[in-house]
Short mmCIF file of C-alpha atoms and ligand atoms in Angstrom, two decimals:
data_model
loop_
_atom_site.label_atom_id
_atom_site.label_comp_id
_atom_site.label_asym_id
_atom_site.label_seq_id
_atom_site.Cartn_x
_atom_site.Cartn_y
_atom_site.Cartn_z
CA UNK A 1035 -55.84 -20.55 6.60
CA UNK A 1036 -52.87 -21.16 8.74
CA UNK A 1037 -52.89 -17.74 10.29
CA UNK A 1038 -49.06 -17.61 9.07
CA UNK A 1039 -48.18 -13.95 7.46
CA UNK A 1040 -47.08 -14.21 3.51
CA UNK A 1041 -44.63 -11.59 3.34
CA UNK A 1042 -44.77 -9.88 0.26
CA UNK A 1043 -42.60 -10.79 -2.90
CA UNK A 1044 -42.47 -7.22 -4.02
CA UNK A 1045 -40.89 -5.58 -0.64
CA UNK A 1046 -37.69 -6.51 0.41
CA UNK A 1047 -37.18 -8.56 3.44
CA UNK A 1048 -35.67 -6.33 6.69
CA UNK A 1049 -33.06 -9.04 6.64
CA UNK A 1050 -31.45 -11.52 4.44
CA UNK A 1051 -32.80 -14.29 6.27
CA UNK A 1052 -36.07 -13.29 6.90
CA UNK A 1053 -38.79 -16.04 5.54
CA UNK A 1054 -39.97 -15.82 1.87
CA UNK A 1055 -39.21 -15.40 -2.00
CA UNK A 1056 -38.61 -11.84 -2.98
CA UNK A 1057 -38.71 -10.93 -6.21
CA UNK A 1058 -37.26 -7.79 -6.55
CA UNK A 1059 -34.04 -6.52 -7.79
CA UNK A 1060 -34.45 -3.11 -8.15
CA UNK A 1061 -33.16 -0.92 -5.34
CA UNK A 1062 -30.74 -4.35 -5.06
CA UNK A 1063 -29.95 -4.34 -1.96
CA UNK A 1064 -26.77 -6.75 -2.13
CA UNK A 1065 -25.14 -5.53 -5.34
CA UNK A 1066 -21.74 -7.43 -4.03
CA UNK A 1067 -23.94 -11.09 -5.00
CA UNK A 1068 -24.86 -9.83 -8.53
CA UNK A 1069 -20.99 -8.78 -8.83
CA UNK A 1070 -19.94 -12.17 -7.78
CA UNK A 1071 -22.74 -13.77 -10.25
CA UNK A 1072 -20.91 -12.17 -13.21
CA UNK A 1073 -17.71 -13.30 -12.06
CA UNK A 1074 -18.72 -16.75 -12.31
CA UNK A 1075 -20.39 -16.27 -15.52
CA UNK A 1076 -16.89 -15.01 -16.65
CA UNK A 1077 -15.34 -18.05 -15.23
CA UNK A 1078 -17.14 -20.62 -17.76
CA UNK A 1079 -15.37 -23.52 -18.54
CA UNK A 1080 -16.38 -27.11 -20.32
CA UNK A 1081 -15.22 -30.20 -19.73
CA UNK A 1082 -14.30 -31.03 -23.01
CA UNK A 1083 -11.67 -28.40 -23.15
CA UNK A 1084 -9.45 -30.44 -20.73
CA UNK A 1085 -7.23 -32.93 -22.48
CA UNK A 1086 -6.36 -36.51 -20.44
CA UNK A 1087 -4.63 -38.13 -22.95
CA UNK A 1088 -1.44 -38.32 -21.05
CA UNK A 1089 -3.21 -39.16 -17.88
CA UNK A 1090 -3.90 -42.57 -19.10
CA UNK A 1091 -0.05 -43.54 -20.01
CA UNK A 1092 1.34 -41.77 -16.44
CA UNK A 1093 -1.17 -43.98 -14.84
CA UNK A 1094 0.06 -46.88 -16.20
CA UNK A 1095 3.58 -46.93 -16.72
CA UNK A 1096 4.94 -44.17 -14.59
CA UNK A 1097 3.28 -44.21 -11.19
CA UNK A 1098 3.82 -47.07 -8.61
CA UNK A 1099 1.17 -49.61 -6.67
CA UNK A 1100 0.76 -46.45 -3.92
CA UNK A 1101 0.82 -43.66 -6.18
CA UNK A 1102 -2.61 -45.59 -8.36
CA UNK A 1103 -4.01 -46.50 -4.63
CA UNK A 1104 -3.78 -42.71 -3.90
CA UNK A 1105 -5.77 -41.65 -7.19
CA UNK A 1106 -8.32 -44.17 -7.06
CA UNK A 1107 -9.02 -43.00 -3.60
CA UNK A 1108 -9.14 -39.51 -4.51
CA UNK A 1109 -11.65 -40.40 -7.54
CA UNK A 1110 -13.82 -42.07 -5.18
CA UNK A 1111 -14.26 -38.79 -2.83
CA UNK A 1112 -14.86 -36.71 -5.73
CA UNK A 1113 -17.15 -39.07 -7.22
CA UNK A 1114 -19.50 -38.00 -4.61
CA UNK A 1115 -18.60 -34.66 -2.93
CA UNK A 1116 -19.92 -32.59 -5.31
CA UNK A 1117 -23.37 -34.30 -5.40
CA UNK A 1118 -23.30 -33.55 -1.42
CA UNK A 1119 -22.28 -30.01 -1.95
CA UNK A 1120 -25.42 -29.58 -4.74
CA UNK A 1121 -27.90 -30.91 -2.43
CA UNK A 1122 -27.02 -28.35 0.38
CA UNK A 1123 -27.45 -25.76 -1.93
CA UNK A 1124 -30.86 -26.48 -3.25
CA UNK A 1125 -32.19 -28.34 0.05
CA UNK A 1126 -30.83 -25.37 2.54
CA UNK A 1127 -29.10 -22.50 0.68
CA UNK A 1128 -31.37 -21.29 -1.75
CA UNK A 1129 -34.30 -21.89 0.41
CA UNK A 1130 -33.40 -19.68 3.20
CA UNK A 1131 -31.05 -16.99 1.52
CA UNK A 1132 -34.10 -14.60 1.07
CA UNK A 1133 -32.45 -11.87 -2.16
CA UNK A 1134 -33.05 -12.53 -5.94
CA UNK A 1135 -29.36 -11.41 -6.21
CA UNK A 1136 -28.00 -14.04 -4.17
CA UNK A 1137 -30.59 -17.00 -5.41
CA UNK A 1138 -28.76 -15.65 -8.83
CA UNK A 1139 -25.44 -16.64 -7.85
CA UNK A 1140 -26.36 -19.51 -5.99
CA UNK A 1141 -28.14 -20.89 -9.20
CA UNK A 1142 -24.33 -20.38 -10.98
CA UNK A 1143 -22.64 -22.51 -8.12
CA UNK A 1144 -25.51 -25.58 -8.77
CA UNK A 1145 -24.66 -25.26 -12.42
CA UNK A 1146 -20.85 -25.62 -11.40
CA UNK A 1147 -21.10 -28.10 -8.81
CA UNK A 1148 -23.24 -30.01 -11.83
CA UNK A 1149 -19.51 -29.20 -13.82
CA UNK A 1150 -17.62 -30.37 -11.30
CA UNK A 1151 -19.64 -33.64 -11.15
CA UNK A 1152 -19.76 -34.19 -14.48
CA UNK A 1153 -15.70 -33.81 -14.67
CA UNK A 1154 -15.03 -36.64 -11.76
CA UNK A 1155 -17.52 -39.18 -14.24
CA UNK A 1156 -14.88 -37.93 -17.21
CA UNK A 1157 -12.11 -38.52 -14.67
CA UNK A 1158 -13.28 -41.76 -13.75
CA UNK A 1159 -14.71 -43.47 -17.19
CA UNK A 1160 -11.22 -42.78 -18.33
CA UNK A 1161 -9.03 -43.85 -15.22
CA UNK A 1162 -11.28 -46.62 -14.33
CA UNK A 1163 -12.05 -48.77 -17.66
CA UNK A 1164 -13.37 -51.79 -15.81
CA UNK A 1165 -17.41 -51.09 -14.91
CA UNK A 1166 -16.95 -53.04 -11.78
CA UNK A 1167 -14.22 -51.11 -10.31
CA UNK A 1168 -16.67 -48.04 -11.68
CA UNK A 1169 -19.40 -48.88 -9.71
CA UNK A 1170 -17.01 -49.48 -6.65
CA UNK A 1171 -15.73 -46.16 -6.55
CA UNK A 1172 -19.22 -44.95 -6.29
CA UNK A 1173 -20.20 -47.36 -3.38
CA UNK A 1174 -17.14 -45.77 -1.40
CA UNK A 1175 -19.38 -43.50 0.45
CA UNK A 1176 -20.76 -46.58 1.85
CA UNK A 1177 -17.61 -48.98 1.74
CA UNK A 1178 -14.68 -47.09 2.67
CA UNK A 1179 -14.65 -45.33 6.34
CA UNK A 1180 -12.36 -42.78 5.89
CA UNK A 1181 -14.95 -41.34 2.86
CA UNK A 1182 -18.08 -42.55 4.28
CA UNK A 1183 -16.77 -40.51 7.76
CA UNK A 1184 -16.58 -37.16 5.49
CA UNK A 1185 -19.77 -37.79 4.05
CA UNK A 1186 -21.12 -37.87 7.51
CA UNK A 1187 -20.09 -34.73 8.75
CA UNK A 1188 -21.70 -33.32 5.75
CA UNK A 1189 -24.46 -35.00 5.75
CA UNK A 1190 -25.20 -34.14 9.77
CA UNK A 1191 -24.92 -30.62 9.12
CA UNK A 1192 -27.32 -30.96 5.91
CA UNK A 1193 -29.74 -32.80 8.26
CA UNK A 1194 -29.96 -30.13 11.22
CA UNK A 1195 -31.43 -27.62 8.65
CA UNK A 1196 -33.14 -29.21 6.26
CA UNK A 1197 -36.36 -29.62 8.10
CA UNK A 1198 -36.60 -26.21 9.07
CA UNK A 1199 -39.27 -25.17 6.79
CA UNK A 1200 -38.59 -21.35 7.89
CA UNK A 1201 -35.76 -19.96 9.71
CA UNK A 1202 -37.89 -17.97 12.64
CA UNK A 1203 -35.81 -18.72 16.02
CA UNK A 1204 -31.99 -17.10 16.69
CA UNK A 1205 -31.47 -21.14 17.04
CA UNK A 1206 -32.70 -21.72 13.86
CA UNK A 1207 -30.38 -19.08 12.03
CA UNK A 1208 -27.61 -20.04 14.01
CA UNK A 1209 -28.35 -23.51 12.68
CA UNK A 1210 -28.44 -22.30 9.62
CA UNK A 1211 -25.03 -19.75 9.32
CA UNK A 1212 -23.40 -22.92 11.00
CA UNK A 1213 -24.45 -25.26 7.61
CA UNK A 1214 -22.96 -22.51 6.06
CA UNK A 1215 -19.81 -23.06 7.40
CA UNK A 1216 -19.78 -25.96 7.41
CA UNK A 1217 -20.43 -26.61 3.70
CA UNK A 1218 -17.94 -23.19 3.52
CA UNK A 1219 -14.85 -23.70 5.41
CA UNK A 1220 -14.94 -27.53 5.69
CA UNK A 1221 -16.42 -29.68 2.85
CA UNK A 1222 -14.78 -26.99 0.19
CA UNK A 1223 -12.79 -25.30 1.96
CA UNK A 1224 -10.59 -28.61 3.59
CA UNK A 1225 -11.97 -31.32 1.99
CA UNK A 1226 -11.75 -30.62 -1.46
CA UNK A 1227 -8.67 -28.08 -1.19
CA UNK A 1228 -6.66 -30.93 0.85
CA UNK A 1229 -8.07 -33.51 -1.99
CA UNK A 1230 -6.64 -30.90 -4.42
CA UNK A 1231 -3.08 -30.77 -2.63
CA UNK A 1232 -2.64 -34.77 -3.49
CA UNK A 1233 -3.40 -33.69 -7.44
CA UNK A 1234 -0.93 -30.67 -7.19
CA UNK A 1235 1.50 -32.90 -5.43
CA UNK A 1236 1.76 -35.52 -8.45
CA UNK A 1237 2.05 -32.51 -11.08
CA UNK A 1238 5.13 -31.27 -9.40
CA UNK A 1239 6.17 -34.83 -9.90
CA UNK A 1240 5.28 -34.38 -13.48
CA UNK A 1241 2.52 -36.47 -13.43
CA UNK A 1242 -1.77 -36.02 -14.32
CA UNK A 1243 -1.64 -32.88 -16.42
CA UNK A 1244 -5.08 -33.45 -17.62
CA UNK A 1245 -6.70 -34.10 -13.89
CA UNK A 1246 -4.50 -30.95 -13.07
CA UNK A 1247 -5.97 -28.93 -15.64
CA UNK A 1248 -9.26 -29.48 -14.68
CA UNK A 1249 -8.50 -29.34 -11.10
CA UNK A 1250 -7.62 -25.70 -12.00
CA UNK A 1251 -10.52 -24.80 -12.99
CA UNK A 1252 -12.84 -26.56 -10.07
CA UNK A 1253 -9.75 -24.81 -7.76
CA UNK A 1254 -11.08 -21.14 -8.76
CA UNK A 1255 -14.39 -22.23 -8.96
CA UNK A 1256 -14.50 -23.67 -5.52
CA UNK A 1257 -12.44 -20.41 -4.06
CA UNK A 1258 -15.71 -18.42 -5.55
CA UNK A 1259 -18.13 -21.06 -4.10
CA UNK A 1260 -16.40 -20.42 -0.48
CA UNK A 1261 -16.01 -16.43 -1.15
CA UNK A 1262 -19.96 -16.29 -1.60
CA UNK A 1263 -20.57 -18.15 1.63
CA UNK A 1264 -18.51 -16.15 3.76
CA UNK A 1265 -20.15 -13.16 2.28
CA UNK A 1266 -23.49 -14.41 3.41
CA UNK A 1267 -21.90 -14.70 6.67
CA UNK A 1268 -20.46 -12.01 6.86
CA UNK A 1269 -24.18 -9.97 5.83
CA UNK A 1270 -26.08 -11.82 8.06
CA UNK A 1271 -23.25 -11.01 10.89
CA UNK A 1272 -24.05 -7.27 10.10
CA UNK A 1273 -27.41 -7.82 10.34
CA UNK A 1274 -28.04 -9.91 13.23
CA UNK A 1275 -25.34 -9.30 14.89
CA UNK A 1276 -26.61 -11.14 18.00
CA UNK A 1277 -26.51 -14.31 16.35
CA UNK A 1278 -22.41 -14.37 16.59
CA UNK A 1279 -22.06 -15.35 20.07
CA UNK A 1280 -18.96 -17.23 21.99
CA UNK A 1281 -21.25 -20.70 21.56
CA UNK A 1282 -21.30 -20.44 17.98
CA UNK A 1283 -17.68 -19.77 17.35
CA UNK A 1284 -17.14 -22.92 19.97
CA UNK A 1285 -19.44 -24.44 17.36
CA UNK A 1286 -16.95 -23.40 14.65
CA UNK A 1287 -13.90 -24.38 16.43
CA UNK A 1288 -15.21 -27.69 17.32
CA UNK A 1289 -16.49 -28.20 13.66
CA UNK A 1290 -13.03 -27.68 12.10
CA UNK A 1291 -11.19 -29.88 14.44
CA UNK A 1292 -13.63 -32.38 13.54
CA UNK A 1293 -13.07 -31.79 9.68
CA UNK A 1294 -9.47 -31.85 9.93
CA UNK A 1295 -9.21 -35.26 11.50
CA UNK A 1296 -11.79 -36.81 9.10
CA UNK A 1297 -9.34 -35.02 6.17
CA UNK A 1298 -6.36 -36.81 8.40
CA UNK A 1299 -8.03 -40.15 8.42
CA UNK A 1300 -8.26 -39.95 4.37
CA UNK A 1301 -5.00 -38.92 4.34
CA UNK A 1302 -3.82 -42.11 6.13
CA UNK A 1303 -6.33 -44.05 4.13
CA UNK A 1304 -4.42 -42.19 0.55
CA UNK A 1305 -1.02 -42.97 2.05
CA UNK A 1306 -1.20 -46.27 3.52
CA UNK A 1307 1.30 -47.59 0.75
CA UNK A 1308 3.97 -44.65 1.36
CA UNK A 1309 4.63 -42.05 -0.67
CA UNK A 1310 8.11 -40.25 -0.77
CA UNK A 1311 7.68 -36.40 -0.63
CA UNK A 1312 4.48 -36.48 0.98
CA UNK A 1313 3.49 -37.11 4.73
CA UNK A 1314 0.23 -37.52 6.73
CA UNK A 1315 1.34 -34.84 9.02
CA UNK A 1316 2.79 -32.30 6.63
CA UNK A 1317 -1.26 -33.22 4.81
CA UNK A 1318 -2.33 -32.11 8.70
CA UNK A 1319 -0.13 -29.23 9.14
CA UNK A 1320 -1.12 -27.75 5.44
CA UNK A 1321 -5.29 -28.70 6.20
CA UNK A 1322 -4.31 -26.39 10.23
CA UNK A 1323 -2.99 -23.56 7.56
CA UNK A 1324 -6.21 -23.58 5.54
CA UNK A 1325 -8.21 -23.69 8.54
CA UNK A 1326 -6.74 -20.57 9.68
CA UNK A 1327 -7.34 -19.29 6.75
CA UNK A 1328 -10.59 -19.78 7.02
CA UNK A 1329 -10.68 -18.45 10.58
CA UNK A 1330 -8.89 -15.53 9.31
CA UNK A 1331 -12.01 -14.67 6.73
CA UNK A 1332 -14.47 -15.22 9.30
CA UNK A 1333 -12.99 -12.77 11.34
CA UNK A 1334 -11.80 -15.09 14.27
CA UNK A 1335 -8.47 -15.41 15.43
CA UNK A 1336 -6.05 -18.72 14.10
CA UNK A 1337 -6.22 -21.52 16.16
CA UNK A 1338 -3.36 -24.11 14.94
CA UNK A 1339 -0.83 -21.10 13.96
CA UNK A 1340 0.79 -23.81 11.19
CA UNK A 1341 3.01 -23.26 8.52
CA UNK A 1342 1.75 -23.72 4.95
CA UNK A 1343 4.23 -27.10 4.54
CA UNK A 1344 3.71 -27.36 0.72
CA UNK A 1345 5.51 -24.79 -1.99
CA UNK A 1346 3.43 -26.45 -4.22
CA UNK A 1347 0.14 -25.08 -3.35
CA UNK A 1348 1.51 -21.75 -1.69
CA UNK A 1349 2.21 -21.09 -6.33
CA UNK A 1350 -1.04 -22.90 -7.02
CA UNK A 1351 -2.86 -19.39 -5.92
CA UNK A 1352 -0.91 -17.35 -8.07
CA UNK A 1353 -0.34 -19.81 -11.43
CA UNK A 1354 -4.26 -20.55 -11.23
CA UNK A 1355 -5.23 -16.50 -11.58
CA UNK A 1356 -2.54 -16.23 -14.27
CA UNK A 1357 -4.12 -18.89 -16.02
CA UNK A 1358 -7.54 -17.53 -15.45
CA UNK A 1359 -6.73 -14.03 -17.22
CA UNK A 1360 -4.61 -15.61 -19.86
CA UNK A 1361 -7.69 -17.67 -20.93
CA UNK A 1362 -10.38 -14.66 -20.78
CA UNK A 1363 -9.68 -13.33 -24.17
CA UNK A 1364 -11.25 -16.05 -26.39
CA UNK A 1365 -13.65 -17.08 -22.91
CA UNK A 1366 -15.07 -13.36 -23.11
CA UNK A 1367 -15.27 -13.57 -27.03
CA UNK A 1368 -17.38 -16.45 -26.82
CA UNK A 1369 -19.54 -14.51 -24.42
CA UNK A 1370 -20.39 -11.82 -26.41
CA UNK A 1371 -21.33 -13.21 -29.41
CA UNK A 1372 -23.68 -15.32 -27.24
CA UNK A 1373 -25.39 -12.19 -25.64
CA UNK A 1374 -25.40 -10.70 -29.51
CA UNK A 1375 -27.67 -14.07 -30.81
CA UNK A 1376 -29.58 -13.44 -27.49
CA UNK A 1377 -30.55 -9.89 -28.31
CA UNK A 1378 -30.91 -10.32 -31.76
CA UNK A 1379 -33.66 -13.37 -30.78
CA UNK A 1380 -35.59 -10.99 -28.27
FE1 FE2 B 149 -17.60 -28.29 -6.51
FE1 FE2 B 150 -18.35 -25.72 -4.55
#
């Protein structure tokens, strides 16, 4: 016997981070994580439903040398990102996060991460026909800087929790909210949103309807993924409020003006062969914007004060909801008679 108390799986733990694996829903303490759990369920997509077959032709005849460079790069991140993203959930997230309500939702986002892998392999076997070039674009972690740098910054912030077998010290939960955030407001919430700018950028140029069709999708799905976090945040803030001192939003601060020169260095990397309409520094300026964002939904002041510089992504928001409801109707249908067979089985 180690001594160490078992809490119980039946009472619910005093605070959301408290060690253990409770079981119970009922009183649910954090109805607001179930809610968001049905949203995503709402939210299903497949990739199947998204249709390349123009992708192929614009890739080919209509884009230049710089304009391919800048896609292949941008395959190559999001060959691996959401792998990265997965393993923080199951190594960190759903390990410490201590309601049966939240491990709900966070079992959705795997699933979707899982989606959003499996849509970058579509993306790739049909951008990419030669296998070589195929297995290049997964080495890129390891072969290109600018990616292998991101990959870094995730992967230090992974490491300085996942040993923690239990988070028992206000160091160890600050650790922890700060993977959070990290995963949060910088992997999705700059990396992939500023790799989703370059994607938005060639539609308004008429170009990659199918990889901005999907994008849509992973778009809402990663504005849900970031929505959650911050929501654990902001729980944990109410609950330990102690843990929110001035070194930890330092901490923040320093971690997002890390992020957004990594994101700069990719840009650099994407734009080396020049491409007209879009700069590294208006790719800075709009990554400063999201940051504040971010800030902003943390409850912290903005700290670059920058103009969103792209039109194109300020009507992303809005087209991407109208799309969402538009496509509910037959989405929800489909739901239903699944949860009729389900009933009918039990
Ligand atoms: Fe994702
Ligand atoms: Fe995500």
């Amino acid at each position: 016997m180690s001594g160490r108390h078992v809490p119980s799986s039946v009472e619910r733990p005093a605070r959301i981070l408290d060690p253990g694996l409770c079981l119970t829903l009922r009183p649910m303490v954090y109805p607001n994580f179930f809610e968001m759990y049905r949203d995503a369920i709402k939210n299903t997509w497949t990739v199947e439903e998204v249709d390349f077959s123009t992708d192929t032709g614009d890739l080919q005849k209509k884009m230049s040398d710089a304009e391919r460079h800048l896609v292949q790069r941008l395959i190559a991140f999001f060959a691996t990102g959401d792998s990265i993203v997965a393993n923080n959930l199951v190594l960190n997230l759903y390990k410490h996060i201590n309601a049966p309500e939240a491990r709900m939702y966070l079992s959705r986002q795997l699933y979707e991460e899982a989606l959003h892998v499996q849509f970058y392999l579509t993306l790739l076997d049909t951008y990419v026909p030669d296998p070589e070039e195929r297995h290049r674009a997964f080495a890129a972690v390891e072969n290109i800087p600018s990616i292998r740098k991101k990959a870094e910054f995730c992967m230090r912030w992974l490491d300085g929790v996942q040993e923690l077998p239990q988070l028992r010290t206000r160091g160890e939960r600050q650790a922890f909210l700060l993977n959070l955030i990290a995963f949060a407001a910088c992997t999705e919430g700059l990396f992939f949103f500023g790799a989703f700018a370059y994607v938005y950028f060639l539609r308004s140029r008429g170009l990659l309807h199918g990889l901005a069709a999907g994008t849509n999708w992973v778009f809402r799905d990663e504005s849900a993924h970031m929505a959650f976090a911050f929501e654990v945040v902001k729980t944990v803030r109410e609950e330990e409020p102690e843990l929110w001192d001035d070194a930890l939003v330092r901490e923040v601060h320093a971690m997002l003006d890390e992020a957004i020169d990594c994101e700069t260095q990719f840009a650099e990397d994407l734009l080396e062969g020049g491409i007209a309409g879009l700069s590294v520094q208006d790719v800075r300026r709009y990554l400063e914007f999201c940051a504040d964002q971010r800030l902003a939904t943390l409850g912290l002041a903005p700290r670059y004060r920058t103009k969103n510089p792209f039109s194109f992504m300020a009507l992303q928001d809005v087209q991407e909801v109208t799309n969402f409801f538009e496509r509910r109707v037959s989405a929800y249908q489909v739901g239903i008679t699944g949860e009729v067979a389900l009933d009918l089985a039990f």
